[in-house]
Amino acid sequence: MEMLDSVVIVAYFIGMIIIILMTRKAKSIEDFAVGGRQIPSTIVFASLSATFIGPGYSMGLANKAAGNGYIWVLIFLAFSLQTILVGYFIAPKLRSFEKAYTLGDVMGYRYGKLVKVISGILSVALSAGFVGVIAKASGDIISGITGLPFLWAVVISTVVVIVYSTYGGIKSVIITDVLQFIVLAISIPLILIFMGMETGIAELTAQIPEKINSISGQFPLIPLVGLGLGFFLGETLIPPYTNRALMAKSTKDAKSGFLKTGAFSVVWFFVCASIGVLGLSLFPESDNVFLSAMKTYLPTGLLGIGIAALISIIMSSQDSILNAAAVSFNNDILGSFSTKYMEGKTALTTTRWLNLLIGVMASIFAINVPGIVEALLYCYTLWAPTVVIPLVIAVLKPNAKPLAALCAIIFGGLATGIWEWGFGNPFEVPSLLVGVVANQLAFWSVQAFAQNETEQPLLIPIIEAKNS
Amino acid sequence: MMLPAIIYMAISSCILAGVYVAVQLVKNFRNLRNN
């Protein structure tokens, strides 16, 4: 890396800090959690895209495609399809919950306090686990490229994220997300352009090795279906994505933001996979074709921007997930026990402290006690088979029964846990599929037979009357 | 023969999306900052 690249990276950080300082400090919990619900569709789109594009959905995809070819684009397209379906059917209806700050709120409005708290616990654990994983990945990636010591790489990127997300809440997160989106959407395709200038894209496509040139990518059918299902449901409506629907200016903006994201993801996946597929013949020995291509082909100065893009990929996911974890902890867990956490100064101050604490603790654990972060990530495996479908039903079906949702979460979670960690996924059938089936069997059986009214206070839907 | 054309289309769409968002950010920055 040349001096000019270092200057570009430092200038990028300074530019980001200036923009953050120009952003107003969050003044209420509604500001901090949903940005006053004033976000237009293009900004929802850029922020949502910057959030879903983490290291796995960029560099990870490129390196997978270097192993099996464009089949990985087909698998990742399950995510695009999911985002488009959520955009059409769910996001506008989520936005019509005018008082909701989190998906836990939406669950509470339909299914009562107990389901809200469970959704909150899963949301916080999943998000905190991700914050830790990304902190570690940021250390690996940034120290790998820049030569900075691992610990310094983690500290610099994580501290910047924690500071601006604690100060301005979701508004700072969104503005930096948008800036980070612009950098990554423009600079990552440049790798392909410079690869093509040197060798020619047509020549490179002619050199794609036979073993990765077949559309099936030599994947057996059952694991392929399992992977597709994982990409379809695994990250559906995770807290930071749901928050993007809740913060949109209108139902139309929520819909359009998700649809644009779905369409952009198709293009993005193709660009990243192409870097891997075309780079394989140029770097057959490399275990990270993406990084090798970037370092080799981007000229001085642009390499600095490319590295800034990689840092953006990391930070733009971490900041959104951290904000979602803090808001969910305060609102869904603490707020269920005392209304003082639902509004006013206490809500804002507590959420700020939680943002700071979760960011610091998750990063420390990720480096020193990785077992804790791994345990939190069990909630990622449990997400789709527990919360996702009851949440979709909550949005689409006003008369869904609280007991049905509670049973669906319990049975979906148990079935997944037993299949995954008890039996070890026999017959290569993914635990996600088993969990989703159990979740739905439980939901609809209870929905059919349970009484309409319940006297159990924990299962009485919360009335949507919170003041902002 | 199709693949290089698709790759070029994907590259240009991706860069255009970035430029489009940059323009929108400039247009919306004041609102975003103050709301």
mmCIF file of C-alpha atoms in Angstrom, chain A residues 109-452:
data_model
loop_
_atom_site.group_PDB
_atom_site.id
_atom_site.type_symbol
_atom_site.label_atom_id
_atom_site.label_comp_id
_atom_site.label_asym_id
_atom_site.label_seq_id
_atom_site.Cartn_x
_atom_site.Cartn_y
_atom_site.Cartn_z
ATOM 1 C CA TYR A 109 -49.470 -5.459 19.527
ATOM 2 C CA ARG A 110 -50.704 -8.810 18.224
ATOM 3 C CA TYR A 111 -49.525 -11.406 20.726
ATOM 4 C CA GLY A 112 -48.979 -9.656 24.091
ATOM 5 C CA LYS A 113 -46.100 -8.993 26.455
ATOM 6 C CA LEU A 114 -44.601 -12.499 26.734
ATOM 7 C CA VAL A 115 -44.104 -12.924 22.976
ATOM 8 C CA LYS A 116 -42.726 -9.365 22.829
ATOM 9 C CA VAL A 117 -40.100 -10.137 25.490
ATOM 10 C CA ILE A 118 -39.097 -13.429 23.810
ATOM 11 C CA SER A 119 -38.770 -11.644 20.454
ATOM 12 C CA GLY A 120 -36.747 -8.931 22.201
ATOM 13 C CA ILE A 121 -34.359 -11.435 23.813
ATOM 14 C CA LEU A 122 -33.804 -13.203 20.474
ATOM 15 C CA SER A 123 -33.330 -9.847 18.715
ATOM 16 C CA VAL A 124 -30.761 -8.630 21.243
ATOM 17 C CA ALA A 125 -28.817 -11.904 21.358
ATOM 18 C CA LEU A 126 -28.747 -12.239 17.567
ATOM 19 C CA SER A 127 -27.704 -8.621 17.069
ATOM 20 C CA ALA A 128 -25.092 -8.555 19.851
ATOM 21 C CA GLY A 129 -23.594 -11.770 18.442
ATOM 22 C CA PHE A 130 -23.349 -10.168 15.013
ATOM 23 C CA VAL A 131 -21.739 -7.018 16.426
ATOM 24 C CA GLY A 132 -19.040 -9.229 17.982
ATOM 25 C CA VAL A 133 -18.488 -11.320 14.861
ATOM 26 C CA ILE A 134 -18.166 -8.207 12.710
ATOM 27 C CA ALA A 135 -15.746 -6.636 15.217
ATOM 28 C CA LYS A 136 -13.480 -9.666 14.854
ATOM 29 C CA ALA A 137 -13.874 -9.715 11.062
ATOM 30 C CA SER A 138 -12.973 -6.021 10.944
ATOM 31 C CA GLY A 139 -9.737 -6.807 12.805
ATOM 32 C CA ASP A 140 -8.865 -9.662 10.441
ATOM 33 C CA ILE A 141 -9.678 -7.727 7.259
ATOM 34 C CA ILE A 142 -8.286 -4.298 8.141
ATOM 35 C CA SER A 143 -5.065 -5.654 9.681
ATOM 36 C CA GLY A 144 -4.722 -8.061 6.709
ATOM 37 C CA ILE A 145 -4.794 -5.210 4.194
ATOM 38 C CA THR A 146 -3.213 -2.299 5.999
ATOM 39 C CA GLY A 147 -0.721 -4.133 8.185
ATOM 40 C CA LEU A 148 -2.104 -2.467 11.339
ATOM 41 C CA PRO A 149 -1.929 -4.705 14.445
ATOM 42 C CA PHE A 150 -5.149 -6.761 14.833
ATOM 43 C CA LEU A 151 -6.166 -5.135 18.111
ATOM 44 C CA TRP A 152 -5.715 -1.608 16.754
ATOM 45 C CA ALA A 153 -7.737 -2.470 13.663
ATOM 46 C CA VAL A 154 -10.634 -3.675 15.864
ATOM 47 C CA VAL A 155 -10.371 -0.697 18.214
ATOM 48 C CA ILE A 156 -10.302 1.965 15.473
ATOM 49 C CA SER A 157 -13.242 0.640 13.443
ATOM 50 C CA THR A 158 -15.380 -0.362 16.423
ATOM 51 C CA VAL A 159 -14.777 2.820 18.429
ATOM 52 C CA VAL A 160 -15.788 4.988 15.458
ATOM 53 C CA VAL A 161 -19.005 2.959 15.031
ATOM 54 C CA ILE A 162 -19.836 3.063 18.747
ATOM 55 C CA VAL A 163 -19.196 6.815 19.012
ATOM 56 C CA TYR A 164 -21.379 7.923 16.107
ATOM 57 C CA SER A 165 -24.191 5.436 16.728
ATOM 58 C CA THR A 166 -24.342 6.427 20.415
ATOM 59 C CA TYR A 167 -24.319 10.153 19.602
ATOM 60 C CA GLY A 168 -26.843 10.435 16.808
ATOM 61 C CA GLY A 169 -28.733 7.134 16.953
ATOM 62 C CA ILE A 170 -30.242 5.778 13.775
ATOM 63 C CA LYS A 171 -29.956 9.154 11.987
ATOM 64 C CA SER A 172 -26.130 9.089 12.185
ATOM 65 C CA VAL A 173 -26.212 5.409 11.269
ATOM 66 C CA ILE A 174 -28.294 6.106 8.171
ATOM 67 C CA ILE A 175 -26.233 9.050 6.938
ATOM 68 C CA THR A 176 -22.986 7.101 7.309
ATOM 69 C CA ASP A 177 -24.646 4.013 5.760
ATOM 70 C CA VAL A 178 -25.568 6.052 2.700
ATOM 71 C CA LEU A 179 -22.066 7.451 2.406
ATOM 72 C CA GLN A 180 -20.628 3.960 2.815
ATOM 73 C CA PHE A 181 -23.061 2.612 0.195
ATOM 74 C CA ILE A 182 -21.880 5.196 -2.337
ATOM 75 C CA VAL A 183 -18.227 4.260 -1.747
ATOM 76 C CA LEU A 184 -18.793 0.507 -2.001
ATOM 77 C CA ALA A 185 -21.235 0.566 -4.949
ATOM 78 C CA ILE A 186 -18.828 2.641 -7.038
ATOM 79 C CA SER A 187 -15.452 1.239 -6.038
ATOM 80 C CA ILE A 188 -15.979 -2.548 -5.860
ATOM 81 C CA PRO A 189 -17.053 -2.844 -9.565
ATOM 82 C CA LEU A 190 -13.862 -0.914 -10.419
ATOM 83 C CA ILE A 191 -11.911 -4.070 -9.519
ATOM 84 C CA LEU A 192 -13.621 -5.823 -12.459
ATOM 85 C CA ILE A 193 -13.062 -2.863 -14.775
ATOM 86 C CA PHE A 194 -9.318 -2.817 -14.055
ATOM 87 C CA MET A 195 -9.123 -6.615 -14.358
ATOM 88 C CA GLY A 196 -10.790 -6.265 -17.768
ATOM 89 C CA MET A 197 -8.451 -3.442 -18.852
ATOM 90 C CA GLU A 198 -5.444 -5.659 -18.240
ATOM 91 C CA THR A 199 -6.659 -8.931 -19.718
ATOM 92 C CA GLY A 200 -10.070 -8.288 -21.320
ATOM 93 C CA ILE A 201 -13.344 -9.502 -19.781
ATOM 94 C CA ALA A 202 -14.087 -11.734 -22.816
ATOM 95 C CA GLU A 203 -10.647 -13.427 -22.505
ATOM 96 C CA LEU A 204 -11.144 -13.881 -18.766
ATOM 97 C CA THR A 205 -14.565 -15.497 -19.239
ATOM 98 C CA ALA A 206 -12.991 -17.861 -21.801
ATOM 99 C CA GLN A 207 -10.483 -18.930 -19.135
ATOM 100 C CA ILE A 208 -13.083 -19.914 -16.506
ATOM 101 C CA PRO A 209 -11.997 -23.394 -15.356
ATOM 102 C CA GLU A 210 -14.292 -26.241 -16.442
ATOM 103 C CA LYS A 211 -14.891 -27.391 -12.848
ATOM 104 C CA ILE A 212 -16.754 -24.190 -11.961
ATOM 105 C CA ASN A 213 -18.275 -23.540 -15.378
ATOM 106 C CA SER A 214 -21.344 -25.766 -15.024
ATOM 107 C CA ILE A 215 -24.487 -24.114 -13.711
ATOM 108 C CA SER A 216 -25.013 -26.762 -11.020
ATOM 109 C CA GLY A 217 -21.514 -26.061 -9.608
ATOM 110 C CA GLN A 218 -21.413 -29.791 -8.720
ATOM 111 C CA PHE A 219 -23.768 -29.301 -5.771
ATOM 112 C CA PRO A 220 -25.949 -32.252 -4.724
ATOM 113 C CA LEU A 221 -29.652 -31.349 -4.748
ATOM 114 C CA ILE A 222 -30.579 -31.563 -1.047
ATOM 115 C CA PRO A 223 -27.767 -29.334 0.273
ATOM 116 C CA LEU A 224 -28.534 -26.951 -2.590
ATOM 117 C CA VAL A 225 -32.201 -26.684 -1.573
ATOM 118 C CA GLY A 226 -31.119 -26.315 2.062
ATOM 119 C CA LEU A 227 -28.752 -23.472 1.181
ATOM 120 C CA GLY A 228 -31.421 -21.752 -0.914
ATOM 121 C CA LEU A 229 -33.873 -22.007 1.972
ATOM 122 C CA GLY A 230 -31.237 -20.650 4.354
ATOM 123 C CA PHE A 231 -30.685 -17.598 2.157
ATOM 124 C CA PHE A 232 -34.433 -17.175 1.685
ATOM 125 C CA LEU A 233 -35.437 -17.276 5.343
ATOM 126 C CA GLY A 234 -32.238 -17.041 7.418
ATOM 127 C CA GLU A 235 -32.031 -13.245 7.558
ATOM 128 C CA THR A 236 -35.640 -12.392 6.832
ATOM 129 C CA LEU A 237 -36.810 -9.405 8.863
ATOM 130 C CA ILE A 238 -33.891 -9.493 11.295
ATOM 131 C CA PRO A 239 -34.081 -6.426 13.572
ATOM 132 C CA PRO A 240 -32.043 -3.908 11.496
ATOM 133 C CA TYR A 241 -34.017 -4.770 8.324
ATOM 134 C CA THR A 242 -37.384 -4.486 10.075
ATOM 135 C CA ASN A 243 -36.291 -1.110 11.489
ATOM 136 C CA ARG A 244 -35.716 0.169 7.927
ATOM 137 C CA ALA A 245 -39.419 -0.421 7.193
ATOM 138 C CA LEU A 246 -40.512 1.248 10.447
ATOM 139 C CA MET A 247 -38.450 4.399 9.843
ATOM 140 C CA ALA A 248 -39.616 5.068 6.259
ATOM 141 C CA LYS A 249 -41.469 8.306 5.517
ATOM 142 C CA SER A 250 -44.591 6.449 4.350
ATOM 143 C CA THR A 251 -45.832 2.978 3.464
ATOM 144 C CA LYS A 252 -44.897 3.759 -0.150
ATOM 145 C CA ASP A 253 -41.325 4.657 0.819
ATOM 146 C CA ALA A 254 -41.011 1.446 2.844
ATOM 147 C CA LYS A 255 -42.203 -0.643 -0.115
ATOM 148 C CA SER A 256 -40.058 1.144 -2.673
ATOM 149 C CA GLY A 257 -36.957 1.039 -0.429
ATOM 150 C CA PHE A 258 -37.169 -2.741 -0.075
ATOM 151 C CA LEU A 259 -37.950 -3.314 -3.779
ATOM 152 C CA LYS A 260 -34.944 -1.213 -4.857
ATOM 153 C CA THR A 261 -32.768 -3.143 -2.404
ATOM 154 C CA GLY A 262 -33.961 -6.478 -3.819
ATOM 155 C CA ALA A 263 -33.198 -5.333 -7.382
ATOM 156 C CA PHE A 264 -29.790 -3.902 -6.423
ATOM 157 C CA SER A 265 -28.845 -7.101 -4.584
ATOM 158 C CA VAL A 266 -29.147 -9.064 -7.870
ATOM 159 C CA VAL A 267 -26.605 -6.772 -9.552
ATOM 160 C CA TRP A 268 -24.341 -6.697 -6.505
ATOM 161 C CA PHE A 269 -24.222 -10.490 -6.157
ATOM 162 C CA PHE A 270 -23.336 -10.812 -9.826
ATOM 163 C CA VAL A 271 -20.502 -8.269 -9.552
ATOM 164 C CA CYS A 272 -19.008 -9.936 -6.449
ATOM 165 C CA ALA A 273 -19.302 -13.462 -7.880
ATOM 166 C CA SER A 274 -17.677 -12.286 -11.128
ATOM 167 C CA ILE A 275 -14.641 -11.009 -9.194
ATOM 168 C CA GLY A 276 -14.268 -14.535 -7.757
ATOM 169 C CA VAL A 277 -14.979 -16.475 -10.964
ATOM 170 C CA LEU A 278 -12.784 -14.336 -13.243
ATOM 171 C CA GLY A 279 -10.090 -13.910 -10.600
ATOM 172 C CA LEU A 280 -9.638 -17.657 -10.113
ATOM 173 C CA SER A 281 -7.589 -18.150 -13.287
ATOM 174 C CA LEU A 282 -5.432 -15.117 -12.351
ATOM 175 C CA PHE A 283 -4.869 -16.165 -8.725
ATOM 176 C CA PRO A 284 -5.274 -19.971 -8.680
ATOM 177 C CA GLU A 285 -3.240 -20.338 -5.460
ATOM 178 C CA SER A 286 -4.917 -17.512 -3.510
ATOM 179 C CA ASP A 287 -7.234 -18.350 -0.624
ATOM 180 C CA ASN A 288 -8.818 -14.890 -0.925
ATOM 181 C CA VAL A 289 -9.284 -14.135 -4.629
ATOM 182 C CA PHE A 290 -11.254 -10.964 -3.841
ATOM 183 C CA LEU A 291 -8.419 -9.350 -1.839
ATOM 184 C CA SER A 292 -5.748 -10.545 -4.273
ATOM 185 C CA ALA A 293 -7.669 -9.021 -7.216
ATOM 186 C CA MET A 294 -8.217 -5.773 -5.349
ATOM 187 C CA LYS A 295 -4.583 -5.384 -4.295
ATOM 188 C CA THR A 296 -3.235 -6.345 -7.724
ATOM 189 C CA TYR A 297 -5.517 -4.416 -10.066
ATOM 190 C CA LEU A 298 -6.607 -1.226 -8.304
ATOM 191 C CA PRO A 299 -4.040 1.507 -9.020
ATOM 192 C CA THR A 300 -2.532 3.656 -6.265
ATOM 193 C CA GLY A 301 -5.138 6.011 -4.826
ATOM 194 C CA LEU A 302 -8.031 3.847 -6.002
ATOM 195 C CA LEU A 303 -6.694 1.036 -3.817
ATOM 196 C CA GLY A 304 -7.175 3.415 -0.878
ATOM 197 C CA ILE A 305 -10.796 3.914 -1.952
ATOM 198 C CA GLY A 306 -11.203 0.131 -2.348
ATOM 199 C CA ILE A 307 -9.936 -0.387 1.199
ATOM 200 C CA ALA A 308 -12.280 2.394 2.379
ATOM 201 C CA ALA A 309 -15.073 0.399 0.667
ATOM 202 C CA LEU A 310 -14.121 -2.733 2.596
ATOM 203 C CA ILE A 311 -14.105 -0.752 5.853
ATOM 204 C CA SER A 312 -17.511 0.652 4.802
ATOM 205 C CA ILE A 313 -18.847 -2.864 4.230
ATOM 206 C CA ILE A 314 -17.903 -3.722 7.801
ATOM 207 C CA MET A 315 -18.993 -0.526 9.552
ATOM 208 C CA SER A 316 -22.311 -0.083 7.751
ATOM 209 C CA SER A 317 -23.487 -3.507 8.906
ATOM 210 C CA GLN A 318 -22.126 -3.194 12.427
ATOM 211 C CA ASP A 319 -23.651 0.243 13.159
ATOM 212 C CA SER A 320 -27.178 -0.769 12.106
ATOM 213 C CA ILE A 321 -27.109 -4.018 14.050
ATOM 214 C CA LEU A 322 -25.726 -2.280 17.152
ATOM 215 C CA ASN A 323 -28.493 0.325 17.038
ATOM 216 C CA ALA A 324 -31.113 -2.420 16.651
ATOM 217 C CA ALA A 325 -29.680 -4.341 19.631
ATOM 218 C CA ALA A 326 -29.730 -1.287 21.930
ATOM 219 C CA VAL A 327 -33.220 -0.128 20.925
ATOM 220 C CA SER A 328 -34.610 -3.646 21.234
ATOM 221 C CA PHE A 329 -33.025 -4.206 24.666
ATOM 222 C CA ASN A 330 -34.505 -0.988 26.032
ATOM 223 C CA ASN A 331 -37.859 -1.152 24.312
ATOM 224 C CA ASP A 332 -38.730 -4.854 24.176
ATOM 225 C CA ILE A 333 -37.076 -6.141 27.353
ATOM 226 C CA LEU A 334 -36.752 -3.249 29.852
ATOM 227 C CA GLY A 335 -39.873 -1.520 28.482
ATOM 228 C CA SER A 336 -41.941 -4.651 29.125
ATOM 229 C CA PHE A 337 -41.159 -4.406 32.845
ATOM 230 C CA SER A 338 -41.437 -0.655 33.349
ATOM 231 C CA THR A 339 -43.131 1.957 31.171
ATOM 232 C CA LYS A 340 -40.468 4.561 32.082
ATOM 233 C CA TYR A 341 -38.234 2.905 29.456
ATOM 234 C CA MET A 342 -40.842 3.385 26.751
ATOM 235 C CA GLU A 343 -40.662 7.162 26.410
ATOM 236 C CA GLY A 344 -39.039 10.379 27.584
ATOM 237 C CA LYS A 345 -35.528 11.061 28.758
ATOM 238 C CA THR A 346 -35.039 7.739 30.568
ATOM 239 C CA ALA A 347 -35.708 5.802 27.353
ATOM 240 C CA LEU A 348 -33.199 7.835 25.368
ATOM 241 C CA THR A 349 -30.470 7.828 28.035
ATOM 242 C CA THR A 350 -30.835 4.105 28.715
ATOM 243 C CA THR A 351 -30.745 3.239 25.000
ATOM 244 C CA ARG A 352 -27.608 5.354 24.572
ATOM 245 C CA TRP A 353 -25.866 3.549 27.442
ATOM 246 C CA LEU A 354 -26.982 0.179 26.096
ATOM 247 C CA ASN A 355 -25.601 1.103 22.664
ATOM 248 C CA LEU A 356 -22.244 1.885 24.236
ATOM 249 C CA LEU A 357 -22.200 -1.175 26.498
ATOM 250 C CA ILE A 358 -23.309 -3.708 23.887
ATOM 251 C CA GLY A 359 -20.776 -2.353 21.387
ATOM 252 C CA VAL A 360 -17.885 -2.513 23.861
ATOM 253 C CA MET A 361 -18.833 -5.853 25.459
ATOM 254 C CA ALA A 362 -19.564 -7.641 22.164
ATOM 255 C CA SER A 363 -16.196 -6.556 20.760
ATOM 256 C CA ILE A 364 -14.268 -7.551 23.894
ATOM 257 C CA PHE A 365 -16.000 -10.944 24.019
ATOM 258 C CA ALA A 366 -15.411 -11.538 20.299
ATOM 259 C CA ILE A 367 -11.666 -11.169 20.828
ATOM 260 C CA ASN A 368 -11.203 -12.674 24.290
ATOM 261 C CA VAL A 369 -14.121 -15.065 24.929
ATOM 262 C CA PRO A 370 -15.284 -16.215 21.472
ATOM 263 C CA GLY A 371 -17.488 -18.908 23.103
ATOM 264 C CA ILE A 372 -19.940 -16.246 24.285
ATOM 265 C CA VAL A 373 -20.348 -14.794 20.801
ATOM 266 C CA GLU A 374 -20.761 -18.301 19.357
ATOM 267 C CA ALA A 375 -23.498 -18.951 21.946
ATOM 268 C CA LEU A 376 -25.261 -15.724 20.969
ATOM 269 C CA LEU A 377 -25.120 -16.794 17.341
ATOM 270 C CA TYR A 378 -27.242 -19.865 18.144
ATOM 271 C CA CYS A 379 -30.019 -17.270 18.017
ATOM 272 C CA TYR A 380 -29.189 -16.732 14.340
ATOM 273 C CA THR A 381 -29.959 -20.410 13.674
ATOM 274 C CA LEU A 382 -33.121 -20.053 15.758
ATOM 275 C CA TRP A 383 -34.333 -16.815 14.135
ATOM 276 C CA ALA A 384 -36.216 -18.112 11.087
ATOM 277 C CA PRO A 385 -37.813 -21.129 12.810
ATOM 278 C CA THR A 386 -39.092 -19.052 15.728
ATOM 279 C CA VAL A 387 -39.882 -15.381 15.112
ATOM 280 C CA VAL A 388 -40.073 -14.818 11.344
ATOM 281 C CA ILE A 389 -43.327 -16.504 10.330
ATOM 282 C CA PRO A 390 -45.319 -15.456 13.427
ATOM 283 C CA LEU A 391 -44.119 -11.891 12.665
ATOM 284 C CA VAL A 392 -45.271 -12.152 9.044
ATOM 285 C CA ILE A 393 -48.626 -13.505 10.249
ATOM 286 C CA ALA A 394 -48.868 -10.704 12.848
ATOM 287 C CA VAL A 395 -48.500 -8.185 10.042
ATOM 288 C CA LEU A 396 -50.920 -9.850 7.623
ATOM 289 C CA LYS A 397 -53.554 -11.342 9.928
ATOM 290 C CA PRO A 398 -55.043 -9.105 12.636
ATOM 291 C CA ASN A 399 -56.921 -12.004 14.304
ATOM 292 C CA ALA A 400 -53.853 -14.213 14.825
ATOM 293 C CA LYS A 401 -53.980 -15.722 18.317
ATOM 294 C CA PRO A 402 -51.252 -14.975 20.906
ATOM 295 C CA LEU A 403 -51.145 -18.578 22.157
ATOM 296 C CA ALA A 404 -50.599 -19.810 18.577
ATOM 297 C CA ALA A 405 -47.552 -17.523 18.198
ATOM 298 C CA LEU A 406 -46.140 -18.558 21.592
ATOM 299 C CA CYS A 407 -46.485 -22.276 20.757
ATOM 300 C CA ALA A 408 -45.022 -21.724 17.272
ATOM 301 C CA ILE A 409 -41.927 -20.017 18.758
ATOM 302 C CA ILE A 410 -41.451 -22.740 21.393
ATOM 303 C CA PHE A 411 -41.975 -25.736 19.064
ATOM 304 C CA GLY A 412 -40.038 -24.179 16.181
ATOM 305 C CA GLY A 413 -37.117 -23.439 18.515
ATOM 306 C CA LEU A 414 -37.187 -26.898 20.148
ATOM 307 C CA ALA A 415 -37.402 -28.755 16.810
ATOM 308 C CA THR A 416 -34.499 -26.732 15.397
ATOM 309 C CA GLY A 417 -32.373 -27.212 18.513
ATOM 310 C CA ILE A 418 -32.947 -30.957 18.670
ATOM 311 C CA TRP A 419 -32.381 -31.474 14.907
ATOM 312 C CA GLU A 420 -29.287 -29.247 14.766
ATOM 313 C CA TRP A 421 -27.494 -29.808 18.067
ATOM 314 C CA GLY A 422 -29.097 -33.090 19.213
ATOM 315 C CA PHE A 423 -29.054 -35.146 16.007
ATOM 316 C CA GLY A 424 -26.522 -33.125 13.936
ATOM 317 C CA ASN A 425 -28.754 -32.510 10.878
ATOM 318 C CA PRO A 426 -29.359 -36.130 9.724
ATOM 319 C CA PHE A 427 -29.985 -36.956 5.996
ATOM 320 C CA GLU A 428 -28.525 -33.488 5.230
ATOM 321 C CA VAL A 429 -31.985 -32.036 5.899
ATOM 322 C CA PRO A 430 -31.354 -28.545 7.350
ATOM 323 C CA SER A 431 -32.640 -27.795 10.850
ATOM 324 C CA LEU A 432 -34.153 -24.599 9.467
ATOM 325 C CA LEU A 433 -36.631 -26.627 7.388
ATOM 326 C CA VAL A 434 -37.550 -28.898 10.303
ATOM 327 C CA GLY A 435 -37.947 -25.883 12.599
ATOM 328 C CA VAL A 436 -40.111 -23.924 10.164
ATOM 329 C CA VAL A 437 -42.410 -26.937 9.635
ATOM 330 C CA ALA A 438 -42.734 -27.465 13.420
ATOM 331 C CA ASN A 439 -43.348 -23.734 13.886
ATOM 332 C CA GLN A 440 -46.164 -23.707 11.362
ATOM 333 C CA LEU A 441 -47.754 -26.970 12.507
ATOM 334 C CA ALA A 442 -47.858 -25.602 16.056
ATOM 335 C CA PHE A 443 -49.151 -22.200 14.964
ATOM 336 C CA TRP A 444 -52.050 -23.369 12.830
ATOM 337 C CA SER A 445 -53.113 -26.212 15.178
ATOM 338 C CA VAL A 446 -53.363 -23.796 18.107
ATOM 339 C CA GLN A 447 -54.909 -21.063 15.931
ATOM 340 C CA ALA A 448 -57.668 -23.521 14.939
ATOM 341 C CA PHE A 449 -58.501 -24.782 18.411
ATOM 342 C CA ALA A 450 -57.555 -22.089 20.958
ATOM 343 C CA GLN A 451 -60.208 -19.816 22.421
ATOM 344 C CA ASN A 452 -60.542 -16.358 20.946
#
